[in-house]
PDB file of C-alpha atoms in Angstrom:
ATOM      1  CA  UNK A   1     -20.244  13.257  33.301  1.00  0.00           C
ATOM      2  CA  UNK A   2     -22.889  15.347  31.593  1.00  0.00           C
ATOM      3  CA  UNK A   3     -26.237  15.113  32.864  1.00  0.00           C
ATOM      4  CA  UNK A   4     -28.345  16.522  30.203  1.00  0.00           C
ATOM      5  CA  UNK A   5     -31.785  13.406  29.629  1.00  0.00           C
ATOM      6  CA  UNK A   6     -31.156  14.073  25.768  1.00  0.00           C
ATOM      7  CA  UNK A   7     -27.026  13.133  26.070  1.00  0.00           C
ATOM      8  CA  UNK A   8     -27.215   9.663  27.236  1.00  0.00           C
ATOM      9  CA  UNK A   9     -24.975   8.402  24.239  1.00  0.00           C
ATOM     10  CA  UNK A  10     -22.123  11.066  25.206  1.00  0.00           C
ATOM     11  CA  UNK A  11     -22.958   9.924  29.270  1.00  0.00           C
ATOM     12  CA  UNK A  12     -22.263   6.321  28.674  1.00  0.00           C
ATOM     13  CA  UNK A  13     -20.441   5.219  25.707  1.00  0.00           C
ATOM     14  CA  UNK A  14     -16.836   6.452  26.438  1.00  0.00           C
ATOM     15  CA  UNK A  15     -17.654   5.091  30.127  1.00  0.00           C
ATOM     16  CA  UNK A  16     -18.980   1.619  28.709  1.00  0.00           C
ATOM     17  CA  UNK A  17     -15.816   1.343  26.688  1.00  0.00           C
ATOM     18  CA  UNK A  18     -13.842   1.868  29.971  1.00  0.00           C
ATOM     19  CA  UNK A  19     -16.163  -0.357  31.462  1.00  0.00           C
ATOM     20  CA  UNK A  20     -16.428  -3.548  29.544  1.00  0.00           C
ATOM     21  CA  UNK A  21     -14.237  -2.940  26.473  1.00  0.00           C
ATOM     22  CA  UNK A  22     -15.062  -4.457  22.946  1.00  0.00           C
ATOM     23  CA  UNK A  23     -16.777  -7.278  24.551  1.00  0.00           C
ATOM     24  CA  UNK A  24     -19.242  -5.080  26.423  1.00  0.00           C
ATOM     25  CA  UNK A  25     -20.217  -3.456  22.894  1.00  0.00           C
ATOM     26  CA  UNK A  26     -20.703  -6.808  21.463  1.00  0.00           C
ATOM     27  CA  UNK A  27     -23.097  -7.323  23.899  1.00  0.00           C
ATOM     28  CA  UNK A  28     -24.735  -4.223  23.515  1.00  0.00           C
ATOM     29  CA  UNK A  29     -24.745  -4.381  19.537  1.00  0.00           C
ATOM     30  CA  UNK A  30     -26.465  -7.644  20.298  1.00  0.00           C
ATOM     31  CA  UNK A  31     -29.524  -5.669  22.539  1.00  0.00           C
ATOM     32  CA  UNK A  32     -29.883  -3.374  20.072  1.00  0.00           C
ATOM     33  CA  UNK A  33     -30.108  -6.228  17.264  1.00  0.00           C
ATOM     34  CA  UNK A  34     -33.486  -7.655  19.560  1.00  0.00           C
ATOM     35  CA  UNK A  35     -34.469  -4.216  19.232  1.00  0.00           C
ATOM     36  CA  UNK A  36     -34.817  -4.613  15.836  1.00  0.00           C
ATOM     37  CA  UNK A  37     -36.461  -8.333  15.236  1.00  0.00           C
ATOM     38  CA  UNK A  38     -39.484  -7.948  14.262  1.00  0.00           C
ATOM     39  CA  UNK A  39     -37.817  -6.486  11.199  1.00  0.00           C
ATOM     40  CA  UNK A  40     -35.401  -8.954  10.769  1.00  0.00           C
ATOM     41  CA  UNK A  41     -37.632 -12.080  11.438  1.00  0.00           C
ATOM     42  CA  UNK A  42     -38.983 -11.473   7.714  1.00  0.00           C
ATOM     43  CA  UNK A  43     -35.965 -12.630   5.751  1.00  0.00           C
ATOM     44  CA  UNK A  44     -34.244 -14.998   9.268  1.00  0.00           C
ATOM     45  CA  UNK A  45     -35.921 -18.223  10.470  1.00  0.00           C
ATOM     46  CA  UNK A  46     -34.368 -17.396  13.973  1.00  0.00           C
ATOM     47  CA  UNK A  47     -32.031 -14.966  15.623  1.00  0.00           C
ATOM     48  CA  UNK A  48     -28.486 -15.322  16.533  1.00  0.00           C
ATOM     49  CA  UNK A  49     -28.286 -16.556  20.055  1.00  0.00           C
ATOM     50  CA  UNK A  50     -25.103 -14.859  22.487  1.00  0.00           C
ATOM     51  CA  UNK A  51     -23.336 -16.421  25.848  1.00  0.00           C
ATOM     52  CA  UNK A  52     -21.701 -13.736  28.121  1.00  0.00           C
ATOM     53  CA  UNK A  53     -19.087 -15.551  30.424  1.00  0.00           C
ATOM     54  CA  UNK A  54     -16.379 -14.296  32.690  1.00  0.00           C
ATOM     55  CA  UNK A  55     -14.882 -14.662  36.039  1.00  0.00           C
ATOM     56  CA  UNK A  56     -15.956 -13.035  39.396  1.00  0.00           C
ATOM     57  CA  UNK A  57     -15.428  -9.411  39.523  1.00  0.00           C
ATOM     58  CA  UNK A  58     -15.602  -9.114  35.752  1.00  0.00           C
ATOM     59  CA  UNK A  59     -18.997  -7.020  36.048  1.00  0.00           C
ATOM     60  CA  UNK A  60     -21.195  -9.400  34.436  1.00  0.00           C
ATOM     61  CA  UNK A  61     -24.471  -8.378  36.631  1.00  0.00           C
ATOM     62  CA  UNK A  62     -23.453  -4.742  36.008  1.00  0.00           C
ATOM     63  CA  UNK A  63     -23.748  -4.983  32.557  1.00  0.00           C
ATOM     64  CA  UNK A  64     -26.896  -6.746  32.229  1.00  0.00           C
ATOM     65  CA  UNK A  65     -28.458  -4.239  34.717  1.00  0.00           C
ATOM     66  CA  UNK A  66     -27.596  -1.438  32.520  1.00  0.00           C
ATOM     67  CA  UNK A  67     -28.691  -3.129  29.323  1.00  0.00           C
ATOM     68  CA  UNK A  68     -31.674  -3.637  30.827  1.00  0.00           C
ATOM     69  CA  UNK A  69     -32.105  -0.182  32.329  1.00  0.00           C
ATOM     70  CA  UNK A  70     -31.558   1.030  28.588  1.00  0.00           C
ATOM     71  CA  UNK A  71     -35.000  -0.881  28.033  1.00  0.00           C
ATOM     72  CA  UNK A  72     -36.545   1.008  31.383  1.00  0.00           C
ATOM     73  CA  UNK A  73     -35.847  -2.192  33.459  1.00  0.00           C
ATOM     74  CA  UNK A  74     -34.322  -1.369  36.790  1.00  0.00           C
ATOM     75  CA  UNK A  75     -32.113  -3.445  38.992  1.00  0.00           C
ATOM     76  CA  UNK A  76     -32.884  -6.484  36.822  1.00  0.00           C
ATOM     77  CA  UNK A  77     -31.030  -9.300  35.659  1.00  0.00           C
ATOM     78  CA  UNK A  78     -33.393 -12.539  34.179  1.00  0.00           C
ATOM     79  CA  UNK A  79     -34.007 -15.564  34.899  1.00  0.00           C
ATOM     80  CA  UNK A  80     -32.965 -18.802  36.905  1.00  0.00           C
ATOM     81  CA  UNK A  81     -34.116 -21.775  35.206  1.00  0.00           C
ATOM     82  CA  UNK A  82     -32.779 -23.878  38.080  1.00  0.00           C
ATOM     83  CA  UNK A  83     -34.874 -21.727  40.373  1.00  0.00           C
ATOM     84  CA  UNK A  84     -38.119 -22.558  38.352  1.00  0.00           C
ATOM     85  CA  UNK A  85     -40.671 -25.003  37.080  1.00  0.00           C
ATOM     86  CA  UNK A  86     -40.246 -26.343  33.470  1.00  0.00           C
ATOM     87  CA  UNK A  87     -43.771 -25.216  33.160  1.00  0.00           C
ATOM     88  CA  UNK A  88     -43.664 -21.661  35.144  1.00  0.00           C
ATOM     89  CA  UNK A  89     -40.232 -21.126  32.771  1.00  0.00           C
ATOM     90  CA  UNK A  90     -42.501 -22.120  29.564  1.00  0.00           C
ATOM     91  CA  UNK A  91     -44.935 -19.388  30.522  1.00  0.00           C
ATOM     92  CA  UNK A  92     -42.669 -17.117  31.051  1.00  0.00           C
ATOM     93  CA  UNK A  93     -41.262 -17.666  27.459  1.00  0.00           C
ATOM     94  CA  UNK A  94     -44.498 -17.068  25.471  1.00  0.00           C
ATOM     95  CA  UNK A  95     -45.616 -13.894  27.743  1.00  0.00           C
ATOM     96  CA  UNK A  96     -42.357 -12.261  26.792  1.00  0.00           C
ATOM     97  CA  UNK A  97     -43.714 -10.291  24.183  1.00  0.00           C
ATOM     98  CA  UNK A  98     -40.864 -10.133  21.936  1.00  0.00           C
ATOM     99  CA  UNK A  99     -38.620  -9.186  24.559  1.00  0.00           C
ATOM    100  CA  UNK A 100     -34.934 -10.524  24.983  1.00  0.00           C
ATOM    101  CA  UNK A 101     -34.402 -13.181  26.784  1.00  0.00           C
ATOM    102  CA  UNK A 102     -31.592 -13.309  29.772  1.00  0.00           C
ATOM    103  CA  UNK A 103     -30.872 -17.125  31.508  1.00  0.00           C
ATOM    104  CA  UNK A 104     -28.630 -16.710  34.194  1.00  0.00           C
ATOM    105  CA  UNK A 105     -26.158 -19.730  34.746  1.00  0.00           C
ATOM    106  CA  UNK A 106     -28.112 -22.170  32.714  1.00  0.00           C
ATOM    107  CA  UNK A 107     -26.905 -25.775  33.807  1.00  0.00           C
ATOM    108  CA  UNK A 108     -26.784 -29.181  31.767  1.00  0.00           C
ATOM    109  CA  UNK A 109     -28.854 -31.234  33.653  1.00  0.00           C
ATOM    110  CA  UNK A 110     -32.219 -32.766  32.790  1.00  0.00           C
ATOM    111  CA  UNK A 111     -34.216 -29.667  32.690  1.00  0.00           C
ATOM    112  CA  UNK A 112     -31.537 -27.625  31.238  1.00  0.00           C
ATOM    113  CA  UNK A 113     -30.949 -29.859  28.588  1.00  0.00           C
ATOM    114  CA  UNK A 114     -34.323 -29.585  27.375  1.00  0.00           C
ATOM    115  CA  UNK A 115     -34.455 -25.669  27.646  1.00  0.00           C
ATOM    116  CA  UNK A 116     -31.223 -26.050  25.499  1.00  0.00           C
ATOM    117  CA  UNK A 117     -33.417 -27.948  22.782  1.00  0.00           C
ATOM    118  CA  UNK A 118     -35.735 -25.019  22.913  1.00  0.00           C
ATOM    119  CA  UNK A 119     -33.099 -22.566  21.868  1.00  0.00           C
ATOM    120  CA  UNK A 120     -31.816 -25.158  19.912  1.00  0.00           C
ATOM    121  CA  UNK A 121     -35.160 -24.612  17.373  1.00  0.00           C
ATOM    122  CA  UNK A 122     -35.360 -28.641  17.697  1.00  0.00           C
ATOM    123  CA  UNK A 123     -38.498 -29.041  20.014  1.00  0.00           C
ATOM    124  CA  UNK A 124     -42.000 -26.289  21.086  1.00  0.00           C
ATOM    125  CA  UNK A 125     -42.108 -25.709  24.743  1.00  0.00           C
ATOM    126  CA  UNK A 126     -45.605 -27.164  25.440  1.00  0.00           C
ATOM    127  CA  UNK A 127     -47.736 -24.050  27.684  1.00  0.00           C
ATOM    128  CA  UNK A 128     -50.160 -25.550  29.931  1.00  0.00           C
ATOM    129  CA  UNK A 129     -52.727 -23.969  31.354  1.00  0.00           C
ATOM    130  CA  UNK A 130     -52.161 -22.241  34.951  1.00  0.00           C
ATOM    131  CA  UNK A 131     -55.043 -24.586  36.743  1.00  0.00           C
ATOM    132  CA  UNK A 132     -55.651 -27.622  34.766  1.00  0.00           C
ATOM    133  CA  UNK A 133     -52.459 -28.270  33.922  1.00  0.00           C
ATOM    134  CA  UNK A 134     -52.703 -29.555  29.968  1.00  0.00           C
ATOM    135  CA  UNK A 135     -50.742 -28.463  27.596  1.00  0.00           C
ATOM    136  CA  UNK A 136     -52.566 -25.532  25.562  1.00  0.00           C
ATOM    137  CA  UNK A 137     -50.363 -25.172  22.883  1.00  0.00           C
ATOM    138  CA  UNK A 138     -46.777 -25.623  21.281  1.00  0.00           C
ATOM    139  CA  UNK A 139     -44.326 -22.872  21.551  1.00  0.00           C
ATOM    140  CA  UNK A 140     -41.515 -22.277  19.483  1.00  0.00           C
ATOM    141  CA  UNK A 141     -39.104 -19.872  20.278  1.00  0.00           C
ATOM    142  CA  UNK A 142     -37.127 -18.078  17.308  1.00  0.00           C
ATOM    143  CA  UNK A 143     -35.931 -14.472  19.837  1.00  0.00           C
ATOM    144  CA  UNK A 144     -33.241 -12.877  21.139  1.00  0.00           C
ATOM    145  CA  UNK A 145     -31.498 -14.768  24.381  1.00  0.00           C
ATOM    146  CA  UNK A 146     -28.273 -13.750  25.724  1.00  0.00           C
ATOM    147  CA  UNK A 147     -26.718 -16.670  28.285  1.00  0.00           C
ATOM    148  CA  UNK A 148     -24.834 -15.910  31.444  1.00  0.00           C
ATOM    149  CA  UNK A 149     -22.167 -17.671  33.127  1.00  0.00           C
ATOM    150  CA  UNK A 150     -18.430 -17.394  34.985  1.00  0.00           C
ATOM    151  CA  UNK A 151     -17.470 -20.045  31.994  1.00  0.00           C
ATOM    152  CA  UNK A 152     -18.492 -20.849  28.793  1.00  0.00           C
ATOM    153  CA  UNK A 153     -20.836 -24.040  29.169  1.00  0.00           C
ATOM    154  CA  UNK A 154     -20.175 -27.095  26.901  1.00  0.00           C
ATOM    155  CA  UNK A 155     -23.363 -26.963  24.830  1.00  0.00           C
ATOM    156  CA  UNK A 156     -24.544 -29.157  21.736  1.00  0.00           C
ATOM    157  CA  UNK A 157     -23.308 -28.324  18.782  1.00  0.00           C
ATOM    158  CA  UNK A 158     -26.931 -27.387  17.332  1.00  0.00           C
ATOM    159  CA  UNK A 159     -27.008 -24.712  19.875  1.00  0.00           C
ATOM    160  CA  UNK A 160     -23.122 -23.493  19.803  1.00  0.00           C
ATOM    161  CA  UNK A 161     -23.310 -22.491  16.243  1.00  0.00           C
ATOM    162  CA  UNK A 162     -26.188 -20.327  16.893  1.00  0.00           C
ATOM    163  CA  UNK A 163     -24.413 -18.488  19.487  1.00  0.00           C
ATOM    164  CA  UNK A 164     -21.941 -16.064  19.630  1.00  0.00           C
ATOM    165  CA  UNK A 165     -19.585 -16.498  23.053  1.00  0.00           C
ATOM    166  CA  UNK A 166     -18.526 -13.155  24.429  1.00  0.00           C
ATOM    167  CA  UNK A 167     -16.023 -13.608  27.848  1.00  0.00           C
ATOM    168  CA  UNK A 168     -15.405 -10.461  29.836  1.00  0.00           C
ATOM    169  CA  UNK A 169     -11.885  -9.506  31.206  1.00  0.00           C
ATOM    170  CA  UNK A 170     -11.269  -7.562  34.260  1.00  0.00           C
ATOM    171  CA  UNK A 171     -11.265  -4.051  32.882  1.00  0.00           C
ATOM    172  CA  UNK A 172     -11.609  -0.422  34.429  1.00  0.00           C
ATOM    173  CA  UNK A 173     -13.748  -1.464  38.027  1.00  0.00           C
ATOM    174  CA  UNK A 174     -14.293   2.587  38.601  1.00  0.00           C
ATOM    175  CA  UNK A 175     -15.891   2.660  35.393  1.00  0.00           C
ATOM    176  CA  UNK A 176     -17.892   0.307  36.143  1.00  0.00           C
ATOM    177  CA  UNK A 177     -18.977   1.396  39.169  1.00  0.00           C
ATOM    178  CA  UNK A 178     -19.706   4.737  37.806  1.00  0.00           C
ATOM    179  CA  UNK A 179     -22.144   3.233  34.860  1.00  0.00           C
ATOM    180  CA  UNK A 180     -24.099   1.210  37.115  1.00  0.00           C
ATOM    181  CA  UNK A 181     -24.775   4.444  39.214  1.00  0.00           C
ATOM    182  CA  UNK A 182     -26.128   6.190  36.107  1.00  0.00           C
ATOM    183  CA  UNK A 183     -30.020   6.363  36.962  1.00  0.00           C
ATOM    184  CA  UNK A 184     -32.728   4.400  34.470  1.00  0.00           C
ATOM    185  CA  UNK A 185     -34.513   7.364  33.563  1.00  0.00           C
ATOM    186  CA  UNK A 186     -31.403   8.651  32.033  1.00  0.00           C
ATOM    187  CA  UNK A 187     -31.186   6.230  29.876  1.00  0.00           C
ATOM    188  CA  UNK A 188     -34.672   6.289  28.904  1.00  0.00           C
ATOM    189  CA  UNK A 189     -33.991   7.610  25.384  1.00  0.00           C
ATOM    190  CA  UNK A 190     -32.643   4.547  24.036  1.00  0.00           C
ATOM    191  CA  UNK A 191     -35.010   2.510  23.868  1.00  0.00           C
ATOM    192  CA  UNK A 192     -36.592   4.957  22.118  1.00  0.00           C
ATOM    193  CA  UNK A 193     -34.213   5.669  19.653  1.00  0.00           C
ATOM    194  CA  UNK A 194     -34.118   2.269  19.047  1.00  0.00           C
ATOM    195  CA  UNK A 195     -37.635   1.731  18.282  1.00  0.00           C
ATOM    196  CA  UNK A 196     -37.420   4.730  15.551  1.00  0.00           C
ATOM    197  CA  UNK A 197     -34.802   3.484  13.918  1.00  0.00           C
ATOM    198  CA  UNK A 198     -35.728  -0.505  13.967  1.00  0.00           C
ATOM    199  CA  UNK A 199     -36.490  -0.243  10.376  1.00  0.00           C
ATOM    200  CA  UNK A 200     -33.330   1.582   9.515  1.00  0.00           C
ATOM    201  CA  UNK A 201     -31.628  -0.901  12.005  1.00  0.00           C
ATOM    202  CA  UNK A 202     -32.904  -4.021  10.246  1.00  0.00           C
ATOM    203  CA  UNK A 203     -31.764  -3.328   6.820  1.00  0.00           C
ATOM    204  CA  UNK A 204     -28.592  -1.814   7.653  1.00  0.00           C
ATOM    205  CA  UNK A 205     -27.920  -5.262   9.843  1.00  0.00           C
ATOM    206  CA  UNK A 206     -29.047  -7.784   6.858  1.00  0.00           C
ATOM    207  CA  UNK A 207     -27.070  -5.624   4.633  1.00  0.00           C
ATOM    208  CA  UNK A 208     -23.581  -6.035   6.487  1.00  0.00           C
ATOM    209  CA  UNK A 209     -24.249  -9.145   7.413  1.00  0.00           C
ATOM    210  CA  UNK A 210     -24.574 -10.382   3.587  1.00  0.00           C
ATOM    211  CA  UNK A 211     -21.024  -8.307   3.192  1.00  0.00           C
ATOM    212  CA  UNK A 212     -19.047  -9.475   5.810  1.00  0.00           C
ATOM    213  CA  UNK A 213     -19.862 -13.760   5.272  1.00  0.00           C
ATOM    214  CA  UNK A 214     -17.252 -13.967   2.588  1.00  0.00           C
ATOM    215  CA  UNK A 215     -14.689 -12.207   4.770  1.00  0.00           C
ATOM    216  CA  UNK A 216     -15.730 -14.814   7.236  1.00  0.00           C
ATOM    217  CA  UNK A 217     -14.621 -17.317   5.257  1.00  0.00           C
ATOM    218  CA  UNK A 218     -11.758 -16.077   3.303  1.00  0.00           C
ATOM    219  CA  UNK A 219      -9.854 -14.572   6.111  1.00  0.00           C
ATOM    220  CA  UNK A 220     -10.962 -16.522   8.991  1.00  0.00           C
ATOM    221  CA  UNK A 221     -11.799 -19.943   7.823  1.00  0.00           C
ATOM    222  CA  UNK A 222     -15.582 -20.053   8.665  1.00  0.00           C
ATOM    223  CA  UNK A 223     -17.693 -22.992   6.239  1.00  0.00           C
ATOM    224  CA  UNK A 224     -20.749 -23.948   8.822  1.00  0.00           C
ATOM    225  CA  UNK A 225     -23.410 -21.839   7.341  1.00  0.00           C
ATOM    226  CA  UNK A 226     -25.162 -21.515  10.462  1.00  0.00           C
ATOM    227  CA  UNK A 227     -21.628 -20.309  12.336  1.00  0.00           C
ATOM    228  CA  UNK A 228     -21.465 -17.978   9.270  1.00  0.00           C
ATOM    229  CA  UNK A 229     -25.470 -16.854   9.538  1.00  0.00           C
ATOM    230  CA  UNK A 230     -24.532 -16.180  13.336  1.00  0.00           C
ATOM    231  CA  UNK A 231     -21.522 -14.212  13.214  1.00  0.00           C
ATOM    232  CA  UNK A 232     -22.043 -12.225  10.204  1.00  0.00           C
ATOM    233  CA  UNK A 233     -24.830 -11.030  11.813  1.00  0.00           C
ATOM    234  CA  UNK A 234     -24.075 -10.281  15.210  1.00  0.00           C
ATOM    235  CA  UNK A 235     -21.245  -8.333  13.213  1.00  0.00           C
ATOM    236  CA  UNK A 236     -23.918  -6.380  11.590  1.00  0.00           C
ATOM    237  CA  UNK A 237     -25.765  -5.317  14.519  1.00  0.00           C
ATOM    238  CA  UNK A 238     -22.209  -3.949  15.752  1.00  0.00           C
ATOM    239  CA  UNK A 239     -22.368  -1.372  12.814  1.00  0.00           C
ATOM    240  CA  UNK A 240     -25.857  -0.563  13.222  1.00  0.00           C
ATOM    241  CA  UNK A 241     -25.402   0.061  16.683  1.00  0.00           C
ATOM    242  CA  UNK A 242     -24.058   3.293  15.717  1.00  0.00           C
ATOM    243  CA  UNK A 243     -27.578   4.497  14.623  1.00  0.00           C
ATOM    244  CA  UNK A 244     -27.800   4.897  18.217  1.00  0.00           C
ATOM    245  CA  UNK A 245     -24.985   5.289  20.047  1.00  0.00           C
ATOM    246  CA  UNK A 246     -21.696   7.407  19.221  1.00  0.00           C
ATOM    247  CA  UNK A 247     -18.477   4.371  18.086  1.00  0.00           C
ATOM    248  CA  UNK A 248     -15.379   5.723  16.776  1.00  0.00           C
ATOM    249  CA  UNK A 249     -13.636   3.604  13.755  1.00  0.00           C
ATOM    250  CA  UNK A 250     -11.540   2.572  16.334  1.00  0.00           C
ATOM    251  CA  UNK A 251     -13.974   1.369  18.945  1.00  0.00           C
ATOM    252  CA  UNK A 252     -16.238  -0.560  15.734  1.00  0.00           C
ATOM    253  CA  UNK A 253     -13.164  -2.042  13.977  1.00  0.00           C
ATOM    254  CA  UNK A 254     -11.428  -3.978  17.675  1.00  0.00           C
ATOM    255  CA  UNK A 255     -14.979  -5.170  18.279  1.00  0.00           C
ATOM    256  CA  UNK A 256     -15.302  -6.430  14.721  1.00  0.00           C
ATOM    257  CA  UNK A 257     -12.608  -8.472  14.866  1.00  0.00           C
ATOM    258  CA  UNK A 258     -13.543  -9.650  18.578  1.00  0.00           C
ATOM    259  CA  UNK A 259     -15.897 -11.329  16.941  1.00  0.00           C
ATOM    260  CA  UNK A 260     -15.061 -12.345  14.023  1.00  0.00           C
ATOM    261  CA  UNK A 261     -12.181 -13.939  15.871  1.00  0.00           C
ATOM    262  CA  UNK A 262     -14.893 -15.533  18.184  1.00  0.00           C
ATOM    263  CA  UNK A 263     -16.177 -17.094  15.314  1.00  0.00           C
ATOM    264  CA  UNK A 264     -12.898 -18.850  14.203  1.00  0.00           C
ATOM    265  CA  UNK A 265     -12.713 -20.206  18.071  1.00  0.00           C
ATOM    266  CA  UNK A 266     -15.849 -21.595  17.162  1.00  0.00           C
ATOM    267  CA  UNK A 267     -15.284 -23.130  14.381  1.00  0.00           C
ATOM    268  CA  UNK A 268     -11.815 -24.546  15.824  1.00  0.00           C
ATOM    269  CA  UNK A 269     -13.724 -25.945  18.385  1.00  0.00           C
ATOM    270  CA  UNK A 270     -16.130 -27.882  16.491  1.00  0.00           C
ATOM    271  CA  UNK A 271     -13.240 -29.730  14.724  1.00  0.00           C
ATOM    272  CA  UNK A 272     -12.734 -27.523  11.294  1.00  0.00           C
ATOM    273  CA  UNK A 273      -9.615 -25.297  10.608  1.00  0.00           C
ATOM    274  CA  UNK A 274      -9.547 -21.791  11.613  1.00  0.00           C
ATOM    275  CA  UNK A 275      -7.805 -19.205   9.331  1.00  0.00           C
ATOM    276  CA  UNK A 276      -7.571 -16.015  12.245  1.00  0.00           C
ATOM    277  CA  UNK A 277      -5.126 -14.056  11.499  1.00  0.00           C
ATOM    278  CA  UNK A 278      -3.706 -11.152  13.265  1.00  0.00           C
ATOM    279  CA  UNK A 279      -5.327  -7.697  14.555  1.00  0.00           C
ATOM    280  CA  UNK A 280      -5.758  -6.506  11.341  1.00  0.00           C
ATOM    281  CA  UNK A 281      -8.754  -4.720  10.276  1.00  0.00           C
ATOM    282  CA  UNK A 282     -10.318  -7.043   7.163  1.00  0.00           C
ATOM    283  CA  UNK A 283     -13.439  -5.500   7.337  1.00  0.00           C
ATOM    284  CA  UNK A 284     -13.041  -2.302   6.153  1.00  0.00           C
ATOM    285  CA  UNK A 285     -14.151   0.748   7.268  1.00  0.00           C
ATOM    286  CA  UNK A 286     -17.952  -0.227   7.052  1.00  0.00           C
ATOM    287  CA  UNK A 287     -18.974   3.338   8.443  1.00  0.00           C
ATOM    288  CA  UNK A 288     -22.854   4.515   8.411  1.00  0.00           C
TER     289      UNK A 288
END
């Protein structure tokens, strides 16, 4: 490993590949997408939502740690809603200054069911007030929020189509190991590098995501527009990721089709034909 502060891209992204494979870069594509929101919250109504799943040993806490150490965020995962008031988790939501949001093992029960209405865009979050205990306003949330759990959770529909599912395999442990050893000041220069290039980011994202819908449909059988709104534009964020951190064509194209193949799960799932076929690249070379 090179140790240089300015190298971070040639530190990590071989070893993240190792690491988590095509489904750890959707992931991060994803983080760098929230980097870019406010830019993209002009032309969307509300951002694509993502659920990380996979079994023990699978390294889902080390890759949230390091996606949060590439924001300056050490030995962090996110939050428990079953560990927290509805109103304490409310709070937390509108003081999160546009940051993304991580729910760790989010459960279907009462409360969870009305959290998932909140990501759903179907109901505000009333805030109360710390001491009196009133609501103080409505609170609608339209951000970034990545879900974590050993399996994918059967969610409402609403909320399903706004999500793209990512499931981790068991992949290269040592790798692993070795990225979550990688210190947070290291990694510092990402999130600046993201910030200067949010702009860039944003257009380049809307952009792909406009080119890649009809592919959607054509070769893998997606109709829901908001299953095609999602996916095209988590697929997006996967080619502006480069912007930031060093892909090869090989690398971008296997986690294109990771999720474009995702999306024809999806859309299986919820009871319309999907059209997947094969390992074949449809996408094109869509460099930057």
């Amino acid at each position: 490993m090179h140790t240089k502060k300015d190298h971070y891209p040639a530190i990590c992204a071989n070893l993240f590949w190792d690491a988590f494979g095509p489904e750890g870069i959707a992931a991060l594509a994803y983080w760098y997408g929230a980097q870019c929101s406010s830019g993209l919250m002009h032309e969307w109504t509300r951002f694509p939502l993502m659920q990380v799943s996979g079994a023990p040993g699978t390294g889902k806490d080390t890759l949230i740690e390091f996606l949060w150490k590439l924001l300056g965020r050490d030995c962090y995962l996110g939050w428990m809603p079953h560990k927290m008031t509805a109103s304490a988790l409310a709070r937390n939501l509108a003081e999160n200054d546009s940051r993304p949001v991580v729910l760790i093992d989010l459960e279907p029960d009462a409360q969870g069911v009305e959290l998932i209405n909140v990501f759903a865009g179907n109901v505000p979050h009333d805030v109360s007030a710390h001491t009196s205990g009133q609501p103080t306003r409505h609170y609608w949330f339209h951000g970034a929020a990545l879900f974590v759990a050993e399996s994918q959770r059967s969610l409402p529909t609403e909320l399903q189509h706004r999500m793209v599912n990512v499931q981790l395999c068991h992949r290269s442990k040592a790798a692993g190991t070795q990225l979550g050893m990688v210190p947070v000041d290291l990694l510092a220069a990402f999130s600046r590098d993201a910030q200067r290039s949010a702009n860039t980011g944003a257009g380049l994202i809307a952009r792909r995501a406009m080119k890649y819908r009809p592919t959607l449909t054509d070769r893998y059988g997606l109709t829901d527009q908001t299953l095609l709104d999602t996916y095209s534009r988590v697929m997006g964020m996967v080619d502006a990721l480069t912007l930031v951190v060093p892909l090869s064509s090989a690398q971008l194209r296997t986690t294109r089709n990771l999720v474009a193949h995702a999306g024809s799960q999806q859309q299986f799932r919820s009871d319309w034909p999907a059209s997947a076929r094969g390992g074949q690249d449809v996408f094109g070379k869509g460099g930057v």
